[in-house]
XYZ file of C-alpha atoms in Angstrom:
95
model
C 0.488 22.520 -29.766
C -2.956 24.838 -29.234
C -5.365 25.902 -26.866
C -7.686 27.791 -28.351
C -8.941 29.816 -25.439
C -13.450 30.638 -26.849
C -14.456 33.154 -24.488
C -18.131 34.418 -24.586
C -18.832 37.968 -25.941
C -21.309 40.651 -25.030
C -23.510 37.829 -27.491
C -23.955 35.539 -25.608
C -26.833 35.811 -25.903
C -27.691 34.771 -29.749
C -25.374 31.490 -29.241
C -28.998 29.274 -29.324
C -28.711 30.414 -33.014
C -25.776 29.119 -34.135
C -25.383 26.899 -31.486
C -26.473 23.237 -34.235
C -23.475 25.240 -36.434
C -20.641 25.283 -33.734
C -21.614 22.167 -33.248
C -20.347 19.949 -36.749
C -17.875 22.677 -36.663
C -16.098 20.713 -33.358
C -16.932 17.850 -35.382
C -15.228 19.057 -38.662
C -12.128 19.622 -35.539
C -12.403 15.921 -34.800
C -13.178 14.180 -38.019
C -10.535 16.474 -39.187
C -7.345 14.466 -36.544
C -6.947 18.284 -35.250
C -9.198 18.464 -32.520
C -7.949 16.133 -29.272
C -11.092 17.602 -26.563
C -12.775 20.049 -25.797
C -15.565 21.927 -22.788
C -16.647 24.752 -21.305
C -14.715 26.976 -19.923
C -16.105 27.828 -16.250
C -18.303 29.503 -14.923
C -20.315 29.891 -18.954
C -17.002 31.056 -19.791
C -17.345 29.878 -22.813
C -15.559 27.410 -23.986
C -11.579 25.792 -24.049
C -10.078 23.463 -27.010
C -6.631 21.115 -27.086
C -5.565 21.551 -30.622
C -2.601 19.665 -32.736
C -1.287 18.542 -36.056
C -2.288 21.720 -37.892
C -0.415 25.354 -38.381
C -1.323 28.117 -36.235
C -1.930 30.670 -40.001
C -4.434 27.116 -40.039
C -5.752 26.715 -37.053
C -6.668 30.796 -37.377
C -8.504 30.523 -40.485
C -10.590 27.295 -38.649
C -11.491 29.881 -35.120
C -12.445 32.231 -37.420
C -14.921 29.525 -39.492
C -16.520 28.431 -36.643
C -20.186 30.522 -36.603
C -19.437 32.100 -33.260
C -16.633 33.871 -33.765
C -18.067 34.963 -37.085
C -21.462 36.060 -35.181
C -19.170 38.028 -32.549
C -21.027 35.318 -29.561
C -17.525 34.786 -27.974
C -13.487 35.803 -28.976
C -11.511 33.673 -29.855
C -7.522 33.221 -28.649
C -5.251 30.985 -29.527
C -2.136 29.898 -26.897
C 0.439 28.084 -28.533
C 1.977 25.487 -26.571
C 5.396 23.906 -26.991
C 4.795 20.586 -25.155
C 8.619 20.026 -23.586
C 7.193 17.447 -20.699
C 4.096 14.907 -20.593
C 2.810 12.448 -18.855
C 3.016 8.876 -20.051
C -0.512 8.701 -22.032
C -0.167 11.936 -23.650
C 3.132 10.467 -24.752
C 1.782 10.904 -28.417
C 1.829 14.546 -28.486
C 5.325 15.121 -28.011
C 7.198 11.201 -30.292
């Protein structure tokens, strides 16, 4: 499981130009069964993604394809988590 942090860079002002492509990229992540959650980092710091069912290298490739990353609107950081305990509502994550 991974947490992807997409923190705005100095090119934050270009976000509007690439928003539709970014939204399409997010939808593909959900359609492919990789993204579980996306949302905004507060206050207006960027975005975050909870991802699973992928390898770190495949996720790195996926993140690199995000127009926000490619156009340097955000800087991406990928953190891997090995769940050892979850709430029962998340039991699908640990089997």
